[in-house]
mmCIF file of C-alpha atoms and ligand atoms in Angstrom:
data_model
loop_
_atom_site.group_PDB
_atom_site.id
_atom_site.type_symbol
_atom_site.label_atom_id
_atom_site.label_comp_id
_atom_site.label_asym_id
_atom_site.label_seq_id
_atom_site.Cartn_x
_atom_site.Cartn_y
_atom_site.Cartn_z
ATOM 1 C CA MET A 358 114.281 103.239 127.150
ATOM 2 C CA THR A 359 113.674 106.913 127.498
ATOM 3 C CA VAL A 360 115.211 109.202 124.952
ATOM 4 C CA ASN A 361 115.060 113.002 125.352
ATOM 5 C CA LEU A 362 115.490 115.033 122.211
ATOM 6 C CA ALA A 363 114.914 118.479 120.874
ATOM 7 C CA ILE A 364 112.968 118.111 117.664
ATOM 8 C CA ASN A 365 112.606 121.340 115.655
ATOM 9 C CA GLY A 366 113.424 123.201 118.839
ATOM 10 C CA ASP A 367 110.766 121.463 120.975
ATOM 11 C CA ALA A 368 111.738 119.279 123.929
ATOM 12 C CA SER A 369 110.441 115.792 123.029
ATOM 13 C CA THR A 370 110.584 112.444 124.773
ATOM 14 C CA TYR A 371 110.394 109.016 123.243
ATOM 15 C CA GLU A 372 109.785 105.922 125.347
ATOM 16 C CA GLY A 373 110.290 102.599 123.633
ATOM 17 C CA ASP A 374 112.642 100.187 121.884
ATOM 18 C CA PRO A 375 116.094 101.885 121.421
ATOM 19 C CA ARG A 376 116.560 99.934 118.234
ATOM 20 C CA THR A 377 113.690 101.805 116.540
ATOM 21 C CA SER A 378 114.859 103.956 113.767
ATOM 22 C CA LEU A 379 114.787 107.735 114.012
ATOM 23 C CA LEU A 380 112.659 107.621 110.826
ATOM 24 C CA ASP A 381 109.987 105.435 112.479
ATOM 25 C CA VAL A 382 109.990 107.646 115.574
ATOM 26 C CA LEU A 383 109.611 110.813 113.611
ATOM 27 C CA ARG A 384 106.815 109.511 111.402
ATOM 28 C CA ASN A 385 104.938 107.181 113.623
ATOM 29 C CA HIS A 386 105.490 108.604 117.147
ATOM 30 C CA PHE A 387 105.721 112.312 116.524
ATOM 31 C CA ARG A 388 103.705 112.354 113.270
ATOM 32 C CA LEU A 389 106.294 114.313 111.502
ATOM 33 C CA THR A 390 105.523 112.781 108.117
ATOM 34 C CA GLY A 391 107.401 115.284 106.017
ATOM 35 C CA THR A 392 110.460 112.942 106.422
ATOM 36 C CA LYS A 393 109.838 110.343 103.799
ATOM 37 C CA ALA A 394 110.224 106.552 104.089
ATOM 38 C CA VAL A 395 111.238 105.128 100.685
ATOM 39 C CA CYS A 396 113.972 102.483 100.605
ATOM 40 C CA GLY A 397 114.453 102.075 104.359
ATOM 41 C CA GLU A 398 118.021 100.854 103.725
ATOM 42 C CA GLY A 399 120.206 103.910 103.375
ATOM 43 C CA PHE A 400 120.198 104.094 99.575
ATOM 44 C CA CYS A 401 117.805 106.908 98.506
ATOM 45 C CA GLY A 402 118.344 109.776 100.987
ATOM 46 C CA ALA A 403 114.636 110.534 101.184
ATOM 47 C CA CYS A 404 114.643 110.243 105.002
ATOM 48 C CA THR A 405 117.510 112.754 105.474
ATOM 49 C CA VAL A 406 117.246 114.919 108.571
ATOM 50 C CA HIS A 407 119.750 116.987 110.583
ATOM 51 C CA VAL A 408 121.110 115.614 113.828
ATOM 52 C CA ASN A 409 123.154 118.194 115.729
ATOM 53 C CA GLY A 410 123.328 120.162 112.448
ATOM 54 C CA LYS A 411 124.627 117.336 110.314
ATOM 55 C CA PRO A 412 122.592 115.476 107.703
ATOM 56 C CA ILE A 413 121.989 111.841 108.409
ATOM 57 C CA MET A 414 119.748 109.131 106.931
ATOM 58 C CA ALA A 415 117.068 108.617 109.616
ATOM 59 C CA CYS A 416 116.217 105.119 108.485
ATOM 60 C CA LEU A 417 119.702 103.926 109.499
ATOM 61 C CA GLN A 418 119.818 105.756 112.873
ATOM 62 C CA PRO A 419 118.640 103.881 116.040
ATOM 63 C CA ILE A 420 116.825 106.254 118.324
ATOM 64 C CA GLY A 421 118.667 104.842 121.380
ATOM 65 C CA VAL A 422 121.902 106.679 120.668
ATOM 66 C CA LEU A 423 120.205 110.060 120.259
ATOM 67 C CA ASP A 424 119.550 111.030 123.902
ATOM 68 C CA GLY A 425 120.195 114.779 124.114
ATOM 69 C CA ALA A 426 120.449 115.298 120.335
ATOM 70 C CA GLU A 427 118.986 118.147 118.406
ATOM 71 C CA VAL A 428 116.951 116.925 115.423
ATOM 72 C CA THR A 429 115.755 119.158 112.618
ATOM 73 C CA THR A 430 113.218 117.820 110.104
ATOM 74 C CA ILE A 431 111.828 119.385 106.948
ATOM 75 C CA GLU A 432 108.987 120.750 109.207
ATOM 76 C CA GLY A 433 111.571 122.820 111.084
ATOM 77 C CA ILE A 434 113.950 123.885 108.350
ATOM 78 C CA ALA A 435 112.194 127.239 107.976
ATOM 79 C CA PRO A 436 109.709 129.213 110.042
ATOM 80 C CA LEU A 437 106.073 128.197 109.616
ATOM 81 C CA ASP A 438 104.679 129.409 106.341
ATOM 82 C CA GLU A 439 108.070 130.405 105.008
ATOM 83 C CA LEU A 440 110.595 128.599 102.787
ATOM 84 C CA ASN A 441 114.270 128.514 103.202
ATOM 85 C CA ALA A 442 116.575 129.390 100.281
ATOM 86 C CA VAL A 443 116.751 125.841 98.899
ATOM 87 C CA GLN A 444 112.995 125.355 99.022
ATOM 88 C CA GLN A 445 112.438 128.712 97.398
ATOM 89 C CA ALA A 446 114.920 127.896 94.603
ATOM 90 C CA PHE A 447 113.176 124.551 93.982
ATOM 91 C CA GLU A 448 109.862 126.355 93.741
ATOM 92 C CA ASP A 449 111.327 129.092 91.486
ATOM 93 C CA PHE A 450 112.782 126.473 89.123
ATOM 94 C CA ASP A 451 109.662 124.360 89.276
ATOM 95 C CA VAL A 452 111.685 121.145 89.916
ATOM 96 C CA VAL A 453 109.373 119.200 92.245
ATOM 97 C CA GLN A 454 107.322 116.453 90.641
ATOM 98 C CA CYS A 455 106.135 113.544 92.821
ATOM 99 C CA GLY A 456 107.925 115.166 95.769
ATOM 100 C CA MET A 457 109.055 111.976 97.554
ATOM 101 C CA CYS A 458 112.696 112.851 97.306
ATOM 102 C CA PHE A 459 112.467 116.545 97.981
ATOM 103 C CA PRO A 460 112.301 116.751 101.842
ATOM 104 C CA GLY A 461 115.557 114.732 101.960
ATOM 105 C CA MET A 462 117.016 116.663 99.111
ATOM 106 C CA VAL A 463 116.255 119.973 100.842
ATOM 107 C CA MET A 464 117.791 118.768 104.084
ATOM 108 C CA SER A 465 120.941 117.431 102.427
ATOM 109 C CA LEU A 466 121.477 120.525 100.220
ATOM 110 C CA SER A 467 120.637 123.014 102.960
ATOM 111 C CA ALA A 468 123.338 121.516 105.138
ATOM 112 C CA PHE A 469 125.742 121.471 102.188
ATOM 113 C CA LEU A 470 125.237 125.145 101.411
ATOM 114 C CA LYS A 471 125.696 126.070 104.987
ATOM 115 C CA GLU A 472 129.121 124.490 104.921
ATOM 116 C CA ASN A 473 129.888 125.497 101.295
ATOM 117 C CA PRO A 474 128.131 128.773 100.562
ATOM 118 C CA ASN A 475 129.743 129.347 97.230
ATOM 119 C CA PRO A 476 130.143 125.857 95.638
ATOM 120 C CA GLU A 477 131.256 124.902 92.196
ATOM 121 C CA ARG A 478 128.713 123.002 90.040
ATOM 122 C CA ASP A 479 130.676 119.789 90.391
ATOM 123 C CA GLU A 480 130.635 120.141 94.209
ATOM 124 C CA VAL A 481 126.868 120.392 94.090
ATOM 125 C CA LYS A 482 126.707 117.258 91.990
ATOM 126 C CA SER A 483 128.865 115.456 94.518
ATOM 127 C CA ALA A 484 126.696 116.700 97.402
ATOM 128 C CA MET A 485 123.626 115.162 95.722
ATOM 129 C CA THR A 486 125.020 111.691 95.295
ATOM 130 C CA GLY A 487 123.205 110.412 98.400
ATOM 131 C CA ASN A 488 119.775 111.624 97.215
ATOM 132 C CA ILE A 489 118.009 109.783 94.413
ATOM 133 C CA CYS A 490 115.265 111.407 92.346
ATOM 134 C CA ARG A 491 113.276 109.323 89.864
ATOM 135 C CA CYS A 492 111.275 112.146 88.406
ATOM 136 C CA THR A 493 113.093 115.432 87.860
ATOM 137 C CA GLY A 494 116.314 115.677 85.846
ATOM 138 C CA TYR A 495 119.208 116.291 88.158
ATOM 139 C CA GLU A 496 120.646 119.129 86.079
ATOM 140 C CA ARG A 497 117.557 121.220 86.775
ATOM 141 C CA ILE A 498 117.854 120.705 90.514
ATOM 142 C CA ILE A 499 121.560 121.701 90.295
ATOM 143 C CA ASP A 500 120.538 124.833 88.341
ATOM 144 C CA ALA A 501 118.208 125.678 91.267
ATOM 145 C CA LEU A 502 120.970 125.174 93.791
ATOM 146 C CA MET A 503 123.402 127.267 91.865
ATOM 147 C CA SER A 504 120.976 130.101 91.846
ATOM 148 C CA VAL A 505 120.907 130.208 95.614
ATOM 149 C CA GLN A 506 124.479 131.331 95.905
ATOM 150 C CA GLY A 507 124.187 132.983 92.547
ATOM 151 C CA LEU A 508 127.905 133.262 91.550
ATOM 152 C CA GLU A 509 128.451 130.221 89.423
ATOM 153 C CA GLN A 510 127.153 130.301 85.844
ATOM 154 C CA VAL A 511 123.856 128.510 85.489
ATOM 155 C CA SER A 512 122.779 126.381 82.594
ATOM 156 C CA SER A 513 120.554 127.241 79.745
ATOM 157 C CA GLN A 514 117.577 125.778 81.598
ATOM 158 C CA LYS A 515 117.581 128.793 83.923
ATOM 159 C CA SER A 516 117.952 131.111 81.012
ATOM 160 C CA GLU A 517 115.047 129.509 79.267
ATOM 161 C CA LYS A 518 112.866 129.838 82.343
ATOM 162 C CA VAL A 519 113.870 133.398 82.998
ATOM 163 C CA THR A 520 113.251 134.435 79.400
ATOM 164 C CA SER A 521 110.110 132.390 78.771
HETATM 165 S S1 FES B 1672 114.485 105.767 103.257
HETATM 166 FE FE1 FES B 1672 116.392 106.183 104.254
HETATM 167 S S2 FES B 1672 117.821 106.211 102.672
HETATM 168 FE FE2 FES B 1672 115.995 105.597 101.707
HETATM 169 S S1 FES B 1673 110.359 114.376 92.375
HETATM 170 FE FE1 FES B 1673 109.750 112.285 92.349
HETATM 171 S S2 FES B 1673 111.471 111.187 93.126
HETATM 172 FE FE2 FES B 1673 112.146 113.252 93.000
#
């Protein structure tokens, strides 16, 4: 089957088994390895990308239904050599450890902030439920997110970092 896509703004064609997951196509066909393969079963969120602007888990998405879709991966979330606001906040708050979860986390939370530019802290927590991180404490990640929109009070962790 032939599937025509726009990946990070570039016209791209995949020829092959329509049952192949978008995750496999991105990583193994197009060599876009920023999208991580962790559980492969829809539990961890590490493979999250945007399809037509919405976050989806690429490991669960067969490529065959994506003809004509616009796909954005972590490689395309910001211009080359730049960070988007979520990436910058993660760097500012020094939250990335092993990094396996973070491409998916950035994709999920970037889409969330686009729809909810001024969220409450509990809304950020809810938005993160599909993304598992085994290294960094979630509170610190939420602190980083809250700093992006900057209106909600942030926890003491940010104050400690700012004053240290
Ligand atoms: S690799 Fe897709 S949800 Fe874990
Ligand atoms: S930084 Fe290691 S799983 Fe999140």
